[in-house]
PDB file of C-alpha atoms in Angstrom:
ATOM      1  CA  MET A   1       0.000   0.000   0.000  1.00  0.00           C
ATOM      2  CA  ARG A   2       1.403   3.370  -1.035  1.00  0.00           C
ATOM      3  CA  HIS A   3       1.196   6.116   1.594  1.00  0.00           C
ATOM      4  CA  MET A   4       0.400   9.630   0.489  1.00  0.00           C
ATOM      5  CA  VAL A   5       2.503  12.445   1.831  1.00  0.00           C
ATOM      6  CA  LEU A   6       0.258  14.817   3.761  1.00  0.00           C
ATOM      7  CA  GLU A   7       1.847  18.115   4.764  1.00  0.00           C
ATOM      8  CA  TRP A   8       0.659  20.851   7.105  1.00  0.00           C
ATOM      9  CA  ILE A   9       2.671  23.930   8.122  1.00  0.00           C
ATOM     10  CA  LEU A  10       1.595  26.289  10.905  1.00  0.00           C
ATOM     11  CA  ASP A  11       2.868  29.690  11.987  1.00  0.00           C
ATOM     12  CA  ALA A  12       3.788  30.571  15.589  1.00  0.00           C
ATOM     13  CA  GLU A  13       0.101  31.241  16.392  1.00  0.00           C
ATOM     14  CA  ALA A  14      -0.866  27.801  15.020  1.00  0.00           C
ATOM     15  CA  ARG A  15      -2.530  29.202  11.893  1.00  0.00           C
ATOM     16  CA  THR A  16      -2.142  27.232   8.698  1.00  0.00           C
ATOM     17  CA  THR A  17       0.345  28.793   6.278  1.00  0.00           C
ATOM     18  CA  TYR A  18       0.563  25.784   3.977  1.00  0.00           C
ATOM     19  CA  VAL A  19      -1.284  22.541   3.440  1.00  0.00           C
ATOM     20  CA  ASN A  20      -0.726  20.325   0.428  1.00  0.00           C
ATOM     21  CA  LYS A  21      -3.544  19.399  -1.922  1.00  0.00           C
ATOM     22  CA  LYS A  22      -3.763  15.777  -0.693  1.00  0.00           C
ATOM     23  CA  MET A  23      -4.131  16.895   2.943  1.00  0.00           C
ATOM     24  CA  ALA A  24      -6.922  19.295   1.970  1.00  0.00           C
ATOM     25  CA  GLU A  25      -8.643  16.574  -0.076  1.00  0.00           C
ATOM     26  CA  MET A  26      -8.444  14.097   2.810  1.00  0.00           C
ATOM     27  CA  LEU A  27     -10.281  16.634   4.994  1.00  0.00           C
ATOM     28  CA  GLY A  28     -12.823  17.396   2.253  1.00  0.00           C
ATOM     29  CA  TYR A  29     -11.791  21.051   1.889  1.00  0.00           C
ATOM     30  CA  SER A  30      -9.939  23.124  -0.671  1.00  0.00           C
ATOM     31  CA  ARG A  31      -6.489  24.390   0.282  1.00  0.00           C
ATOM     32  CA  GLU A  32      -7.886  27.928   0.321  1.00  0.00           C
ATOM     33  CA  GLU A  33     -10.494  26.958   2.935  1.00  0.00           C
ATOM     34  CA  ILE A  34      -7.756  25.702   5.288  1.00  0.00           C
ATOM     35  CA  ILE A  35      -5.099  28.440   4.895  1.00  0.00           C
ATOM     36  CA  GLY A  36      -5.285  30.871   7.819  1.00  0.00           C
ATOM     37  CA  LYS A  37      -7.232  28.455  10.033  1.00  0.00           C
ATOM     38  CA  SER A  38      -5.951  26.532  13.018  1.00  0.00           C
ATOM     39  CA  VAL A  39      -5.865  22.776  13.339  1.00  0.00           C
ATOM     40  CA  ARG A  40      -8.317  23.433  16.210  1.00  0.00           C
ATOM     41  CA  ASP A  41     -10.915  24.217  13.515  1.00  0.00           C
ATOM     42  CA  PHE A  42     -10.675  20.608  12.326  1.00  0.00           C
ATOM     43  CA  THR A  43     -11.032  18.807  15.679  1.00  0.00           C
ATOM     44  CA  ASP A  44     -13.641  18.174  18.353  1.00  0.00           C
ATOM     45  CA  GLU A  45     -13.534  19.737  21.823  1.00  0.00           C
ATOM     46  CA  LYS A  46     -11.522  16.911  23.388  1.00  0.00           C
ATOM     47  CA  ASP A  47      -8.863  17.046  20.705  1.00  0.00           C
ATOM     48  CA  LYS A  48      -8.596  20.842  20.860  1.00  0.00           C
ATOM     49  CA  ALA A  49      -6.992  20.359  24.293  1.00  0.00           C
ATOM     50  CA  VAL A  50      -4.667  17.688  22.867  1.00  0.00           C
ATOM     51  CA  PHE A  51      -3.699  20.077  20.071  1.00  0.00           C
ATOM     52  CA  GLU A  52      -2.955  22.878  22.580  1.00  0.00           C
ATOM     53  CA  MET A  53      -0.719  20.531  24.569  1.00  0.00           C
ATOM     54  CA  ASN A  54       1.110  19.543  21.368  1.00  0.00           C
ATOM     55  CA  MET A  55       1.602  23.197  20.367  1.00  0.00           C
ATOM     56  CA  LYS A  56       3.051  23.918  23.807  1.00  0.00           C
ATOM     57  CA  ARG A  57       5.561  21.127  23.139  1.00  0.00           C
ATOM     58  CA  ARG A  58       6.414  22.664  19.731  1.00  0.00           C
ATOM     59  CA  ARG A  59       7.130  25.999  21.470  1.00  0.00           C
ATOM     60  CA  GLN A  60       9.550  24.091  23.737  1.00  0.00           C
ATOM     61  CA  GLY A  61      11.277  22.674  20.671  1.00  0.00           C
ATOM     62  CA  ILE A  62      10.022  19.153  21.262  1.00  0.00           C
ATOM     63  CA  ASN A  63       9.661  17.250  18.009  1.00  0.00           C
ATOM     64  CA  GLU A  64       7.548  14.114  18.162  1.00  0.00           C
ATOM     65  CA  SER A  65       5.253  11.599  16.532  1.00  0.00           C
ATOM     66  CA  TYR A  66       1.737  11.001  17.798  1.00  0.00           C
ATOM     67  CA  GLU A  67      -1.698   9.853  16.705  1.00  0.00           C
ATOM     68  CA  PHE A  68      -4.343  12.536  16.290  1.00  0.00           C
ATOM     69  CA  LYS A  69      -7.983  12.652  15.234  1.00  0.00           C
ATOM     70  CA  LEU A  70      -9.067  15.337  12.801  1.00  0.00           C
ATOM     71  CA  LEU A  71     -12.643  15.904  11.661  1.00  0.00           C
ATOM     72  CA  ARG A  72     -13.404  15.944   7.969  1.00  0.00           C
ATOM     73  CA  LYS A  73     -15.839  18.419   6.442  1.00  0.00           C
ATOM     74  CA  ASP A  74     -18.506  15.669   6.406  1.00  0.00           C
ATOM     75  CA  GLY A  75     -17.989  15.113  10.157  1.00  0.00           C
ATOM     76  CA  LEU A  76     -16.230  11.751   9.819  1.00  0.00           C
ATOM     77  CA  PRO A  77     -12.972  11.190  11.702  1.00  0.00           C
ATOM     78  CA  LEU A  78      -9.639  11.279   9.908  1.00  0.00           C
ATOM     79  CA  TRP A  79      -7.049   9.586  12.094  1.00  0.00           C
ATOM     80  CA  VAL A  80      -3.477  10.550  11.301  1.00  0.00           C
ATOM     81  CA  LEU A  81      -0.012   9.729  12.536  1.00  0.00           C
ATOM     82  CA  VAL A  82       1.642  13.131  12.913  1.00  0.00           C
ATOM     83  CA  ASN A  83       5.394  13.704  12.747  1.00  0.00           C
ATOM     84  CA  SER A  84       5.909  17.293  13.916  1.00  0.00           C
ATOM     85  CA  LYS A  85       8.959  19.480  13.920  1.00  0.00           C
ATOM     86  CA  SER A  86       9.330  22.922  15.477  1.00  0.00           C
ATOM     87  CA  LEU A  87      10.638  25.700  13.240  1.00  0.00           C
ATOM     88  CA  PHE A  88      12.783  28.458  14.781  1.00  0.00           C
ATOM     89  CA  ASP A  89      14.376  31.560  13.293  1.00  0.00           C
ATOM     90  CA  LYS A  90      18.097  32.276  13.665  1.00  0.00           C
ATOM     91  CA  TYR A  91      17.419  33.952  17.042  1.00  0.00           C
ATOM     92  CA  GLY A  92      15.718  30.877  18.484  1.00  0.00           C
ATOM     93  CA  LYS A  93      12.203  32.298  18.241  1.00  0.00           C
ATOM     94  CA  LEU A  94       9.462  29.861  17.233  1.00  0.00           C
ATOM     95  CA  ILE A  95       8.163  30.722  13.788  1.00  0.00           C
ATOM     96  CA  GLY A  96       5.933  27.691  13.402  1.00  0.00           C
ATOM     97  CA  SER A  97       5.885  23.966  12.933  1.00  0.00           C
ATOM     98  CA  MET A  98       5.883  21.560  10.066  1.00  0.00           C
ATOM     99  CA  SER A  99       4.056  18.252  10.145  1.00  0.00           C
ATOM    100  CA  MET A 100       4.060  15.235   7.897  1.00  0.00           C
ATOM    101  CA  LEU A 101       0.926  13.174   8.373  1.00  0.00           C
ATOM    102  CA  THR A 102      -0.048   9.622   7.477  1.00  0.00           C
ATOM    103  CA  ASP A 103      -3.679   8.541   7.236  1.00  0.00           C
ATOM    104  CA  ILE A 104      -4.222   5.722   9.758  1.00  0.00           C
ATOM    105  CA  THR A 105      -8.036   5.789   9.729  1.00  0.00           C
ATOM    106  CA  GLY A 106      -8.289   2.241   8.366  1.00  0.00           C
ATOM    107  CA  ARG A 107      -6.000   0.939  11.088  1.00  0.00           C
ATOM    108  CA  LYS A 108      -7.945   2.754  13.839  1.00  0.00           C
ATOM    109  CA  GLU A 109     -11.232   1.330  12.501  1.00  0.00           C
ATOM    110  CA  ALA A 110      -9.710  -2.172  12.492  1.00  0.00           C
ATOM    111  CA  GLU A 111      -8.463  -1.668  16.077  1.00  0.00           C
ATOM    112  CA  THR A 112     -11.964  -0.604  17.158  1.00  0.00           C
ATOM    113  CA  LYS A 113     -13.555  -3.650  15.504  1.00  0.00           C
ATOM    114  CA  LEU A 114     -10.955  -5.935  17.069  1.00  0.00           C
ATOM    115  CA  LYS A 115     -11.601  -4.454  20.528  1.00  0.00           C
ATOM    116  CA  GLU A 116     -15.366  -4.875  20.065  1.00  0.00           C
ATOM    117  CA  THR A 117     -14.826  -8.496  18.997  1.00  0.00           C
ATOM    118  CA  LEU A 118     -12.561  -9.205  21.981  1.00  0.00           C
ATOM    119  CA  ASP A 119     -15.003  -7.537  24.385  1.00  0.00           C
ATOM    120  CA  ASN A 120     -17.854  -9.620  22.950  1.00  0.00           C
ATOM    121  CA  LEU A 121     -15.765 -12.782  23.203  1.00  0.00           C
ATOM    122  CA  GLU A 122     -14.925 -12.026  26.855  1.00  0.00           C
ATOM    123  CA  LYS A 123     -18.628 -11.502  27.573  1.00  0.00           C
ATOM    124  CA  LEU A 124     -19.509 -14.827  25.921  1.00  0.00           C
ATOM    125  CA  VAL A 125     -16.758 -16.648  27.852  1.00  0.00           C
ATOM    126  CA  LYS A 126     -18.044 -15.192  31.147  1.00  0.00           C
ATOM    127  CA  GLU A 127     -21.621 -16.202  30.304  1.00  0.00           C
ATOM    128  CA  ARG A 128     -20.542 -19.712  29.305  1.00  0.00           C
ATOM    129  CA  THR A 129     -18.393 -20.054  32.439  1.00  0.00           C
ATOM    130  CA  ILE A 130     -21.420 -19.218  34.603  1.00  0.00           C
ATOM    131  CA  GLU A 131     -23.497 -21.779  32.689  1.00  0.00           C
ATOM    132  CA  LEU A 132     -20.804 -24.432  33.124  1.00  0.00           C
ATOM    133  CA  GLU A 133     -20.429 -23.659  36.839  1.00  0.00           C
ATOM    134  CA  LYS A 134     -24.202 -24.093  37.282  1.00  0.00           C
ATOM    135  CA  ALA A 135     -24.161 -27.340  35.300  1.00  0.00           C
ATOM    136  CA  TYR A 136     -21.190 -28.625  37.322  1.00  0.00           C
ATOM    137  CA  LYS A 137     -22.915 -27.780  40.606  1.00  0.00           C
ATOM    138  CA  SER A 138     -26.107 -29.491  39.427  1.00  0.00           C
ATOM    139  CA  LEU A 139     -24.129 -32.551  38.313  1.00  0.00           C
ATOM    140  CA  LYS A 140     -22.349 -32.751  41.664  1.00  0.00           C
ATOM    141  CA  GLU A 141     -25.695 -32.526  43.505  1.00  0.00           C
ATOM    142  CA  SER A 142     -27.125 -35.237  41.233  1.00  0.00           C
ATOM    143  CA  GLU A 143     -24.048 -37.413  41.811  1.00  0.00           C
ATOM    144  CA  LYS A 144     -24.383 -36.975  45.550  1.00  0.00           C
ATOM    145  CA  GLY A 145     -28.082 -37.823  45.429  1.00  0.00           C
ATOM    146  CA  LEU A 146     -27.467 -40.843  43.214  1.00  0.00           C
ATOM    147  CA  ALA A 147     -24.710 -42.111  45.497  1.00  0.00           C
ATOM    148  CA  GLU A 148     -26.988 -41.689  48.498  1.00  0.00           C
ATOM    149  CA  ALA A 149     -29.849 -43.469  46.728  1.00  0.00           C
ATOM    150  CA  GLN A 150     -27.586 -46.324  45.652  1.00  0.00           C
ATOM    151  CA  LYS A 151     -26.219 -46.664  49.151  1.00  0.00           C
ATOM    152  CA  ASN A 152     -29.661 -46.709  50.748  1.00  0.00           C
ATOM    153  CA  GLY A 153     -31.240 -48.827  48.039  1.00  0.00           C
ATOM    154  CA  SER A 154     -28.608 -51.570  47.932  1.00  0.00           C
ATOM    155  CA  TYR A 155     -28.787 -52.257  51.692  1.00  0.00           C
ATOM    156  CA  ARG A 156     -32.593 -52.318  51.700  1.00  0.00           C
ATOM    157  CA  GLU A 157     -32.703 -54.735  48.799  1.00  0.00           C
ATOM    158  CA  LEU A 158     -30.473 -57.091  50.721  1.00  0.00           C
ATOM    159  CA  GLY A 159     -32.608 -56.665  53.811  1.00  0.00           C
ATOM    160  CA  MET A 160     -29.657 -55.600  55.885  1.00  0.00           C
ATOM    161  CA  GLU A 161     -29.081 -52.594  57.993  1.00  0.00           C
ATOM    162  CA  CYS A 162     -25.906 -50.696  57.500  1.00  0.00           C
ATOM    163  CA  CYS A 163     -23.108 -51.916  59.644  1.00  0.00           C
ATOM    164  CA  ASN A 164     -25.206 -54.672  61.375  1.00  0.00           C
ATOM    165  CA  TRP A 165     -23.402 -57.695  60.028  1.00  0.00           C
TER     166      TRP A 165
END
């Protein structure tokens, strides 16, 4: 599978100064609709806080890779693996950040389905274990009753009392 190169460049205030055509297409926007906007405009409330934390790390010069959920124009999630690098001028002042992104939406969907399958399997195992424990207990009670009946019945048939030889 060939991975597309998705690029996103932000200024020091986290406004988009450049986004390549493929990145814009993946989000369902034109490049012109994205330029000047923040990544915050393409996330939900929870991920806005994650984005702010990541921008704080860029200001500290921390370059990193992380998974991030963007929201497409149609409201569907676009999961990406982000490789971010801080950009500084010759005086050490942050002028922005550059990110290369990889679409991992398919992988995240597969992970979700796998987790749902495992959760369902665990539930079924627990239910079956309870059923088996009940069946085992019932079998043991039946065994005990059968043993008692055999013991009592065999002595009566012989006309003897237990232990009176």
